[in-house]
Coordinates of C-alpha atoms in Angstrom, one line a residue:
M1 CA 0.0 0.0 0.0
Y2 CA 1.4 3.4 -1.1
T3 CA 1.1 6.7 0.7
E4 CA 0.3 9.9 -1.3
Q5 CA 4.0 11.0 -1.1
E6 CA 5.2 7.6 -2.4
M7 CA 2.8 7.8 -5.4
Q8 CA 4.0 11.3 -6.2
K9 CA 7.6 10.0 -6.3
R10 CA 6.6 7.1 -8.7
I11 CA 5.0 9.6 -11.0
Q12 CA 8.0 11.9 -10.8
K13 CA 10.2 9.0 -12.1
V14 CA 8.2 8.8 -15.4
R15 CA 7.5 12.5 -15.8
K16 CA 10.4 13.0 -18.2
D17 CA 8.9 10.4 -20.6
I18 CA 5.5 11.9 -20.3
V19 CA 6.8 15.3 -21.3
L20 CA 8.9 14.0 -24.2
K21 CA 5.9 12.1 -25.6
N22 CA 3.6 15.2 -25.2
G23 CA 1.4 13.5 -22.6
F24 CA -0.4 10.1 -22.8
D25 CA -3.7 8.7 -24.0
I26 CA -4.4 6.1 -21.3
L27 CA -3.6 6.2 -17.5
L28 CA -3.5 2.6 -16.2
T29 CA -3.5 2.3 -12.4
H30 CA -4.5 -0.1 -9.7
A31 CA -6.1 2.4 -7.3
P32 CA -8.7 5.0 -8.4
V33 CA -8.3 8.8 -8.5
K34 CA -9.4 10.6 -5.3
G35 CA -13.1 11.5 -5.3
Y36 CA -14.0 9.3 -8.3
G37 CA -15.0 5.7 -7.3
D38 CA -12.8 5.4 -4.2
M39 CA -13.9 4.8 -0.6
E40 CA -13.4 6.6 2.7
D41 CA -11.4 3.9 4.5
L42 CA -7.6 4.2 4.2
P43 CA -6.9 1.1 2.1
H44 CA -9.4 2.1 -0.6
Q45 CA -8.8 5.9 -0.8
G46 CA -7.9 7.3 -4.2
F47 CA -4.8 9.3 -5.0
Q48 CA -4.7 13.1 -5.4
A49 CA -1.6 12.6 -7.5
F50 CA -3.8 11.1 -10.3
E51 CA -6.1 14.1 -10.1
D52 CA -3.2 16.4 -11.0
L53 CA -2.2 14.1 -14.0
L54 CA -5.7 14.1 -15.3
Q55 CA -6.2 17.8 -15.1
K56 CA -2.8 18.6 -16.7
Y57 CA -2.7 16.0 -19.6
K58 CA -6.4 15.2 -20.0
P59 CA -5.9 11.6 -21.3
K60 CA -8.8 9.8 -23.1
Y61 CA -9.1 7.0 -20.6
M62 CA -8.1 6.2 -17.0
I63 CA -8.4 2.5 -16.2
H64 CA -8.2 1.2 -12.6
G65 CA -9.3 -1.7 -10.4
H66 CA -9.2 -2.2 -6.6
I67 CA -12.8 -1.3 -6.0
H68 CA -14.8 -4.5 -6.4
K69 CA -18.4 -4.8 -7.5
S70 CA -19.3 -6.3 -4.1
Y71 CA -18.2 -3.1 -2.3
G72 CA -21.6 -1.5 -2.9
D73 CA -22.3 2.0 -4.1
A74 CA -18.7 2.9 -4.6
Y75 CA -18.5 0.6 -7.6
K76 CA -19.5 2.1 -10.9
Q77 CA -17.9 0.7 -14.1
E78 CA -17.8 4.0 -16.1
R79 CA -17.8 7.6 -15.0
M80 CA -16.6 10.9 -16.4
H81 CA -13.9 13.1 -14.8
S82 CA -14.1 16.9 -14.8
S83 CA -11.2 17.0 -17.2
G84 CA -13.1 15.0 -19.8
T85 CA -11.3 11.7 -19.1
K86 CA -13.4 8.6 -19.2
I87 CA -12.7 6.6 -15.9
I88 CA -13.2 2.9 -16.2
N89 CA -13.3 0.4 -13.3
A90 CA -12.0 -2.7 -14.9
F91 CA -12.9 -5.1 -12.1
D92 CA -13.4 -8.6 -13.4
K93 CA -12.9 -7.6 -17.0
Y94 CA -13.5 -4.8 -19.5
I95 CA -13.0 -4.8 -23.2
L96 CA -11.9 -1.5 -24.6
E97 CA -12.2 -1.1 -28.4
M98 CA -9.3 1.0 -29.5
K99 CA -9.8 0.7 -33.3
K100 CA -12.9 2.9 -33.3
Q101 CA -11.0 5.6 -31.3
R102 CA -8.1 5.4 -33.7
E103 CA -10.4 5.7 -36.6
K104 CA -12.1 8.7 -35.0
T105 CA -8.7 10.4 -34.4
A106 CA -7.5 9.6 -37.9
R107 CA -10.8 11.0 -39.3
K108 CA -10.3 14.3 -37.5
K109 CA -6.8 14.6 -38.7
Y110 CA -7.9 13.8 -42.3
I111 CA -10.7 16.4 -42.2
K112 CA -8.3 19.0 -40.8
S113 CA -5.6 18.3 -43.4
E114 CA -8.2 18.1 -46.3
L115 CA -9.8 21.4 -45.3
L116 CA -6.3 22.9 -45.1
R117 CA -5.4 21.6 -48.5
R118 CA -8.6 22.9 -50.0
G119 CA -8.1 26.3 -48.4
Q120 CA -4.6 26.5 -49.7
N121 CA -5.7 25.6 -53.2
L122 CA -8.4 28.3 -53.1
K123 CA -5.9 30.8 -51.8
K124 CA -3.5 29.9 -54.6
F125 CA -6.3 30.3 -57.2
F126 CA -7.1 33.8 -56.1
C127 CA -3.6 34.9 -55.4
M128 CA -1.9 33.3 -58.4
E129 CA -0.1 35.6 -60.9
I130 CA -2.0 35.7 -64.1
G131 CA 0.2 35.5 -67.2
I132 CA -0.5 35.6 -70.9
E133 CA -1.1 31.9 -71.1
E134 CA -3.7 32.0 -68.3
V135 CA -5.5 34.9 -69.9
K136 CA -5.6 33.1 -73.2
R137 CA -7.0 29.9 -71.6
A138 CA -9.6 31.9 -69.7
W139 CA -10.5 33.9 -72.9
Q140 CA -10.8 30.6 -74.9
F141 CA -13.0 29.1 -72.2
G142 CA -15.2 32.2 -72.1
I143 CA -15.6 32.2 -75.9
L144 CA -16.5 28.5 -75.8
I145 CA -19.2 29.1 -73.2
L146 CA -20.6 32.1 -75.0
A147 CA -20.6 30.2 -78.3
G148 CA -22.5 27.4 -76.7
I149 CA -25.1 29.7 -75.3
V150 CA -25.5 31.5 -78.6
L151 CA -25.7 28.2 -80.5
F152 CA -28.4 26.9 -78.0
L153 CA -30.4 30.1 -78.4
F154 CA -30.2 30.0 -82.1
Y155 CA -31.3 26.3 -82.1
L156 CA -34.1 27.1 -79.7
N157 CA -35.3 29.9 -82.0
F158 CA -35.1 27.5 -85.0
V159 CA -37.3 24.8 -83.5
T160 CA -39.8 27.1 -81.9
F161 CA -43.2 27.9 -83.5
K162 CA -43.3 31.7 -83.8
G163 CA -46.4 32.2 -85.9
E164 CA -49.9 33.1 -84.8
L165 CA -52.1 30.2 -83.7
A166 CA -54.8 30.9 -86.2
G167 CA -56.1 29.5 -89.4
E168 CA -55.2 26.1 -90.7
K169 CA -52.2 24.4 -89.1
V170 CA -50.7 20.9 -89.0
L171 CA -50.7 19.5 -85.5
Y172 CA -48.9 16.5 -84.1
V173 CA -51.1 15.3 -81.2
K174 CA -51.2 12.6 -78.6
I175 CA -54.8 11.7 -77.9
D176 CA -55.6 10.4 -74.4
G177 CA -59.3 10.3 -73.6
N178 CA -61.4 13.4 -74.3
R179 CA -58.3 15.6 -74.9
G180 CA -55.2 15.6 -76.9
S181 CA -51.7 17.1 -76.1
V182 CA -50.3 19.2 -78.9
L183 CA -46.7 18.1 -79.3
K184 CA -45.9 20.1 -82.4
V185 CA -47.4 22.8 -84.6
N186 CA -46.2 22.8 -88.2
N187 CA -43.3 20.6 -87.0
K188 CA -42.2 23.2 -84.5
Y189 CA -42.4 23.2 -80.7
L190 CA -44.7 25.6 -78.7
K191 CA -43.3 27.6 -75.8
N192 CA -46.2 26.5 -73.6
Q193 CA -48.1 23.3 -73.2
A194 CA -51.2 23.2 -75.5
S195 CA -54.2 20.9 -75.9
I196 CA -57.2 20.3 -78.0
E197 CA -60.6 18.7 -77.4
N198 CA -61.0 15.2 -78.8
K199 CA -64.3 16.0 -80.6
K200 CA -64.1 13.0 -83.0
G201 CA -63.6 10.5 -80.2
L202 CA -60.3 9.3 -81.6
E203 CA -58.7 6.2 -79.9
Y204 CA -55.6 6.6 -77.7
G205 CA -52.5 7.2 -79.8
F206 CA -50.5 9.7 -81.9
Y207 CA -52.0 11.6 -84.8
L208 CA -50.9 14.0 -87.5
M209 CA -53.8 16.2 -88.3
R210 CA -54.9 19.3 -90.3
Y211 CA -56.6 21.5 -87.8
K212 CA -58.7 24.7 -88.4
I213 CA -58.0 26.9 -85.3
R214 CA -60.9 29.1 -84.3
K215 CA -60.0 30.3 -80.8
V216 CA -57.0 30.1 -78.4
I217 CA -57.4 30.4 -74.6
S218 CA -54.3 30.9 -72.5
K219 CA -54.5 30.3 -68.7
N220 CA -51.7 29.7 -66.2
G221 CA -49.1 29.0 -68.9
N222 CA -51.3 26.4 -70.6
V223 CA -52.9 26.9 -74.0
K224 CA -56.2 25.5 -75.0
I225 CA -56.8 25.4 -78.8
D226 CA -60.4 25.3 -80.0
G227 CA -61.2 24.4 -83.6
K228 CA -62.1 21.7 -86.1
I229 CA -60.2 18.6 -87.3
L230 CA -60.1 18.8 -91.1
G231 CA -58.3 15.5 -91.6
Y232 CA -55.8 13.2 -89.8
K233 CA -53.3 10.4 -90.2
E234 CA -52.7 8.1 -87.3
S235 CA -49.5 6.5 -86.3
R236 CA -48.8 3.1 -87.7
L237 CA -48.3 1.8 -84.2
N238 CA -51.8 2.9 -83.2
G239 CA -53.0 -0.5 -84.4
V240 CA -50.7 -2.3 -82.0
R241 CA -51.9 0.0 -79.2
K242 CA -55.6 -0.9 -80.0
Y243 CA -54.7 -4.6 -80.1
I244 CA -53.2 -4.4 -76.6
L245 CA -56.1 -2.2 -75.3
N246 CA -58.6 -4.8 -76.7
I247 CA -56.7 -7.5 -74.6
F248 CA -57.3 -5.4 -71.5
D249 CA -60.9 -4.9 -72.6
E250 CA -61.5 -8.6 -72.7
L251 CA -59.6 -9.5 -69.5
F252 CA -60.2 -6.7 -67.0
I253 CA -63.3 -4.7 -68.2
T254 CA -65.3 -5.9 -65.2
D255 CA -62.9 -4.4 -62.6
E256 CA -62.9 -0.6 -63.2
N257 CA -59.7 0.2 -61.2
L258 CA -57.7 -2.7 -62.5
Y259 CA -58.8 -1.9 -66.1
A260 CA -57.7 1.7 -65.7
F261 CA -54.4 0.7 -64.0
S262 CA -53.6 -1.8 -66.8
R263 CA -54.0 0.8 -69.5
A264 CA -52.0 3.4 -67.6
A265 CA -49.2 1.2 -66.4
V266 CA -48.6 -0.7 -69.7
L267 CA -49.4 1.9 -72.4
G268 CA -49.4 5.2 -70.5
E269 CA -53.1 5.9 -71.2
K270 CA -54.4 7.7 -68.1
A271 CA -57.8 8.8 -69.3
E272 CA -59.6 5.9 -67.6
V273 CA -57.8 6.6 -64.2
S274 CA -60.3 8.4 -62.0
K275 CA -59.4 11.6 -60.1
D276 CA -59.9 9.8 -56.8
M277 CA -57.5 7.0 -57.9
K278 CA -54.9 9.6 -59.1
D279 CA -55.1 11.5 -55.8
K280 CA -54.6 8.4 -53.7
F281 CA -51.5 7.4 -55.7
K282 CA -50.1 10.9 -55.5
Y283 CA -50.7 11.2 -51.7
T284 CA -49.1 7.8 -51.0
G285 CA -46.0 8.7 -53.1
L286 CA -46.7 5.8 -55.6
A287 CA -47.8 7.9 -58.6
H288 CA -44.8 6.8 -60.6
L289 CA -46.4 3.3 -60.9
I290 CA -49.3 4.7 -63.1
V291 CA -46.9 6.4 -65.5
I292 CA -44.3 4.8 -67.7
S293 CA -41.0 5.0 -65.9
G294 CA -37.6 3.3 -65.5
T295 CA -39.3 0.5 -63.7
H296 CA -41.3 -0.5 -66.8
I297 CA -38.2 -0.2 -69.0
S298 CA -36.2 -2.6 -66.7
L299 CA -39.2 -5.0 -66.6
V300 CA -39.2 -5.1 -70.4
V301 CA -35.5 -5.8 -70.6
I302 CA -35.5 -8.4 -67.8
G303 CA -38.6 -10.1 -69.2
I304 CA -37.2 -10.5 -72.7
V305 CA -33.8 -11.8 -71.4
K306 CA -35.6 -14.3 -69.1
I307 CA -37.8 -15.6 -72.0
L308 CA -34.8 -16.0 -74.3
D309 CA -32.8 -17.7 -71.5
G310 CA -35.2 -20.6 -71.9
L311 CA -34.4 -20.9 -75.6
S312 CA -30.6 -21.4 -74.9
L313 CA -29.7 -18.6 -77.3
G314 CA -26.4 -16.7 -77.3
Y315 CA -25.5 -14.1 -74.8
R316 CA -25.2 -11.2 -77.3
F317 CA -28.3 -12.3 -79.3
K318 CA -30.4 -12.2 -76.1
Y319 CA -29.5 -8.6 -75.3
L320 CA -29.7 -7.6 -78.9
M321 CA -33.3 -8.8 -79.0
A322 CA -33.9 -7.1 -75.7
L323 CA -32.7 -3.8 -77.3
V324 CA -35.1 -4.4 -80.3
A325 CA -38.0 -5.1 -77.9
L326 CA -37.2 -2.0 -75.8
T327 CA -37.0 0.2 -78.8
F328 CA -40.3 -1.1 -80.1
Y329 CA -42.0 -0.7 -76.7
C330 CA -40.8 2.9 -76.2
A331 CA -41.9 3.8 -79.8
L332 CA -45.3 2.3 -79.0
I333 CA -45.9 4.4 -75.9
G334 CA -44.2 7.5 -77.3
F335 CA -40.8 9.0 -76.6
S336 CA -41.8 11.6 -74.0
P337 CA -38.8 13.2 -72.2
G338 CA -39.1 10.9 -69.2
I339 CA -39.4 7.8 -71.3
L340 CA -36.6 8.9 -73.7
R341 CA -34.3 9.3 -70.6
A342 CA -35.1 5.7 -69.5
Y343 CA -34.8 4.4 -73.0
I344 CA -31.3 5.9 -73.6
M345 CA -30.0 4.8 -70.3
G346 CA -31.5 1.3 -70.8
A347 CA -30.1 1.0 -74.3
M348 CA -26.6 2.1 -73.3
M349 CA -26.7 -0.5 -70.5
I350 CA -27.7 -3.2 -73.0
L351 CA -25.0 -2.1 -75.5
A352 CA -22.4 -2.2 -72.7
R353 CA -23.3 -5.8 -72.1
I354 CA -23.3 -6.7 -75.8
L355 CA -19.8 -5.2 -76.2
F356 CA -18.6 -6.5 -72.8
E357 CA -17.9 -2.9 -71.7
Q358 CA -18.3 -1.6 -68.2
E359 CA -21.7 0.0 -67.5
E360 CA -21.4 3.7 -66.7
S361 CA -24.7 5.1 -65.4
K362 CA -23.3 8.6 -64.9
K363 CA -22.1 8.8 -68.6
S364 CA -25.5 7.4 -69.8
L365 CA -27.4 9.9 -67.7
L366 CA -25.3 12.8 -69.3
V367 CA -25.8 11.4 -72.8
S368 CA -29.5 11.0 -72.3
F369 CA -29.8 14.6 -71.1
I370 CA -27.8 16.0 -74.1
V371 CA -29.9 13.9 -76.6
I372 CA -33.2 15.0 -75.1
I373 CA -32.2 18.7 -75.1
V374 CA -31.1 18.5 -78.7
L375 CA -34.3 16.8 -79.8
N376 CA -36.6 19.1 -77.8
P377 CA -35.1 22.0 -75.8
Y378 CA -38.4 22.7 -74.1
S379 CA -38.1 19.3 -72.3
L380 CA -36.1 21.2 -69.7
F381 CA -39.5 22.6 -68.5
D382 CA -41.3 19.3 -68.5
I383 CA -42.3 18.3 -65.0
S384 CA -42.1 14.6 -65.6
M385 CA -38.6 14.9 -67.0
Q386 CA -37.5 17.0 -64.0
L387 CA -38.9 14.5 -61.5
S388 CA -37.4 11.6 -63.5
Y389 CA -33.9 13.1 -63.5
A390 CA -34.2 14.1 -59.8
A391 CA -34.9 10.5 -59.0
V392 CA -32.0 9.1 -61.1
V393 CA -29.6 11.8 -59.8
A394 CA -30.6 10.7 -56.2
I395 CA -29.9 7.1 -57.1
I396 CA -26.6 7.6 -58.9
F397 CA -25.0 10.6 -57.0
V398 CA -26.7 11.2 -53.7
N399 CA -27.6 7.8 -52.3
P400 CA -24.1 6.2 -52.7
E401 CA -22.6 8.9 -50.4
F402 CA -25.5 8.5 -47.9
K403 CA -25.1 4.7 -48.1
K404 CA -21.5 5.0 -46.9
F405 CA -22.8 6.4 -43.7
Y406 CA -25.5 3.7 -42.9
Q407 CA -23.8 0.7 -44.6
E408 CA -21.5 -0.1 -41.7
K409 CA -23.6 1.3 -38.9
V410 CA -26.9 -0.2 -40.0
L411 CA -26.9 -2.6 -43.0
D412 CA -23.9 -4.7 -42.1
K413 CA -25.4 -5.4 -38.6
I414 CA -28.5 -6.9 -40.1
K415 CA -28.1 -10.6 -40.7
N416 CA -31.4 -11.3 -42.4
E417 CA -31.1 -10.5 -46.1
V418 CA -34.8 -9.6 -46.6
L419 CA -34.8 -7.2 -43.7
R420 CA -31.4 -5.7 -44.9
N421 CA -32.8 -5.1 -48.4
T422 CA -36.0 -3.6 -46.9
V423 CA -34.0 -1.1 -44.8
D424 CA -31.8 -0.3 -47.8
L425 CA -35.0 0.4 -49.8
I426 CA -36.2 2.7 -47.0
F427 CA -33.0 4.8 -47.2
L428 CA -33.1 4.8 -51.0
S429 CA -36.7 6.0 -51.0
L430 CA -35.8 8.7 -48.4
T431 CA -32.9 9.9 -50.6
I432 CA -35.1 10.2 -53.7
Q433 CA -37.8 12.1 -51.7
I434 CA -35.2 14.5 -50.2
T435 CA -33.9 15.2 -53.8
S436 CA -37.4 15.7 -55.2
I437 CA -38.8 18.0 -52.4
P438 CA -38.1 21.3 -54.1
L439 CA -40.0 20.2 -57.3
F440 CA -43.1 19.1 -55.2
L441 CA -43.0 22.5 -53.4
Y442 CA -42.7 24.5 -56.6
Y443 CA -45.1 22.6 -58.9
F444 CA -47.6 21.0 -56.6
E445 CA -47.4 23.1 -53.4
K446 CA -47.0 20.0 -51.3
L447 CA -44.3 18.9 -48.9
P448 CA -43.8 15.1 -48.7
L449 CA -43.0 13.9 -45.2
F450 CA -43.5 10.1 -44.7
S451 CA -44.8 9.0 -48.1
F452 CA -41.5 7.4 -48.8
L453 CA -42.2 4.7 -46.2
L454 CA -45.1 3.3 -48.3
N455 CA -42.7 2.6 -51.1
I456 CA -41.3 -0.4 -49.1
V457 CA -44.5 -2.3 -49.7
G458 CA -46.1 -0.4 -52.5
I459 CA -43.3 -0.7 -55.1
P460 CA -42.8 -4.6 -54.8
I461 CA -46.6 -5.3 -55.0
G462 CA -47.2 -2.8 -57.7
T463 CA -44.2 -4.2 -59.7
V464 CA -45.7 -7.7 -59.4
V465 CA -49.0 -6.4 -60.8
I466 CA -47.3 -4.8 -63.7
Q467 CA -45.3 -8.0 -64.4
C468 CA -48.7 -9.9 -64.5
L469 CA -50.1 -7.4 -67.0
F470 CA -47.1 -7.7 -69.3
F471 CA -47.3 -11.5 -69.0
A472 CA -51.1 -11.4 -69.9
V473 CA -50.2 -9.3 -73.0
L474 CA -47.5 -11.8 -74.1
L475 CA -49.8 -14.8 -73.6
N476 CA -52.4 -13.3 -75.9
I477 CA -49.8 -12.1 -78.5
F478 CA -48.5 -15.7 -78.7
K479 CA -52.2 -17.0 -78.8
L480 CA -52.0 -18.7 -75.5
S481 CA -55.3 -17.4 -74.3
L482 CA -56.0 -20.8 -72.7
F483 CA -54.2 -19.5 -69.6
N484 CA -56.1 -16.2 -69.4
G485 CA -58.3 -17.4 -66.6
I486 CA -55.4 -18.2 -64.3
V487 CA -53.5 -15.0 -65.1
V488 CA -56.6 -12.9 -64.6
F489 CA -57.4 -14.6 -61.3
V490 CA -53.8 -14.1 -59.9
T491 CA -53.6 -10.5 -61.2
E492 CA -57.0 -9.6 -59.6
I493 CA -55.9 -11.0 -56.2
I494 CA -52.6 -9.2 -56.2
F495 CA -54.2 -6.0 -57.4
K496 CA -56.9 -6.1 -54.7
A497 CA -54.1 -6.4 -52.1
F498 CA -52.3 -3.5 -53.8
E499 CA -55.5 -1.4 -54.0
G500 CA -56.3 -2.1 -50.4
F501 CA -52.8 -1.0 -49.4
I502 CA -53.2 2.3 -51.4
Y503 CA -56.6 2.9 -49.8
A504 CA -55.2 2.3 -46.3
G505 CA -52.2 4.4 -47.0
S506 CA -54.4 7.3 -48.2
K507 CA -56.0 7.4 -44.7
I508 CA -52.6 7.9 -42.9
P509 CA -52.2 11.6 -41.9
F510 CA -49.1 13.7 -42.7
L511 CA -47.7 11.6 -45.5
Q512 CA -47.8 14.9 -47.4
I513 CA -48.9 18.4 -46.3
N514 CA -50.3 21.2 -48.4
I515 CA -48.3 24.4 -48.6
N516 CA -50.0 27.7 -49.1
G517 CA -48.4 29.2 -52.2
K518 CA -45.7 28.1 -54.6
A519 CA -42.1 28.0 -53.4
P520 CA -40.0 30.8 -55.0
L521 CA -37.8 29.6 -57.9
W522 CA -34.7 30.9 -56.2
T523 CA -35.3 28.6 -53.2
V524 CA -35.3 25.6 -55.6
F525 CA -31.9 26.5 -56.9
L526 CA -30.6 27.3 -53.4
Y527 CA -31.8 23.9 -52.1
Y528 CA -30.1 22.0 -54.9
G529 CA -27.0 24.0 -54.5
V530 CA -26.8 23.2 -50.8
L531 CA -27.7 19.5 -51.4
F532 CA -24.9 19.0 -54.0
F533 CA -22.4 21.0 -52.0
I534 CA -23.0 18.7 -49.0
T535 CA -23.0 15.6 -51.3
L536 CA -19.9 16.4 -53.3
F537 CA -17.7 18.4 -50.8
I538 CA -18.9 17.8 -47.2
M539 CA -19.9 14.1 -47.1
P540 CA -16.7 12.8 -48.7
L541 CA -14.8 14.2 -45.7
F542 CA -16.7 11.8 -43.5
T543 CA -16.9 8.8 -45.9
A544 CA -13.6 8.7 -47.6
K545 CA -11.6 5.6 -46.8
I546 CA -8.5 6.4 -44.6
N547 CA -5.6 4.3 -43.4
I548 CA -5.6 4.5 -39.6
N549 CA -1.9 3.4 -39.6
E550 CA -0.8 6.3 -41.7
N551 CA 0.4 9.6 -40.0

């Protein structure tokens, strides 16, 4: 047993080493520090000398023993010292994980050095001496940007209809129910969305028509054209659309909602979808299932490949046929901006597999954007395209950085694969919702809160329903209508479960809340600026892989 003076002498012997090593991280003793977990009797009193060490050098841990668990209230395994040191009573045993602490220390050093490096680079950029070569490069870059802007404006002017909407015009129209969306006028794009009334009761599809314009009504940026159809020529693919619609007429006409869902989910015809049904899908965050999206494109590709797998055909031939089928399907439903984005990315994925190249989703996203803007510059203002790209950007850019956070802390700790995939889907849905929030505030005056949670169940069930609908179409195309009864029975059961889930979800409060007034446009740009600054510059500081053994 040591006295206070004797302990002071023992500390004095190692003080030189402590100073040379700039302190210490762990203080390992037998007895406790005075006033922290010690007792009043002389054999179990703590040392004041340890108090002085803790206050001066502030180590991360102090580990001691001597005070047993059976001693009563004096025993406490962990407590904090006023210096910030964590005091641990290691009676019996105590496992101290040092790796996490080393990682934490290394992370702090990395963040500090990285911020310092960035600051130095920024300082060099603003303080660097500008020579003739730098001026030339800056001038060339500025000229290139200016030329690009001028070229884009010239092209925009070239493809824009600038005449008066009056008299006889040639319209390219997509008919859906009792109205038609005017896609082009005299083979030029309109600045605003326009529509006509389907007075002739034309079937769903695309039409080139001579149209006598009598009156034009503009309201809230939308144009309604009133007049008379003088003549029309329908798309050659309209016959295929009618054939598929007839299949749904025969199979699902008795179930109003399933009938409407089948036409919308397979061909994009939303005229039969009731307002109540649309509202429920929108409120539950599952509206993307009643419009053609990337989900449908992937189902087409996977379906064709699976069918051809059973025929023992060559690898490249399978994917070549999948590309042909995908092209035909997208042409059938129409190359709207959102569909064209999904088609280009899907086609590039298939081509990469055919050519045994690495799939690059970021490159295909950029290519699809350039192609769409060249084909139709006004696609930039299309709501469906903006939502489509927001979702894909969330999947490709934002979610991978977020996933680095929850991968180790959450996913890796879940042993059950189904539960792990479910949790992963929750985080993915949340990321997509976070990325899409400004568009919902700006266009729909709604703030999504918890609707992403319904995607966990809604997307898998809805996808199975869509798969059943595609399967029913294929059966009838190949004249295997003998199995229609089984397919209809299974589809109806699954759809009833899906419909019940949508109905129940629509009763849950606060999935979305209404906002009074449209969000200002500048807040949309500010939100995305902050989001991508965090994703590209802040989050990598905390997710970059570091070697804890390096200085």
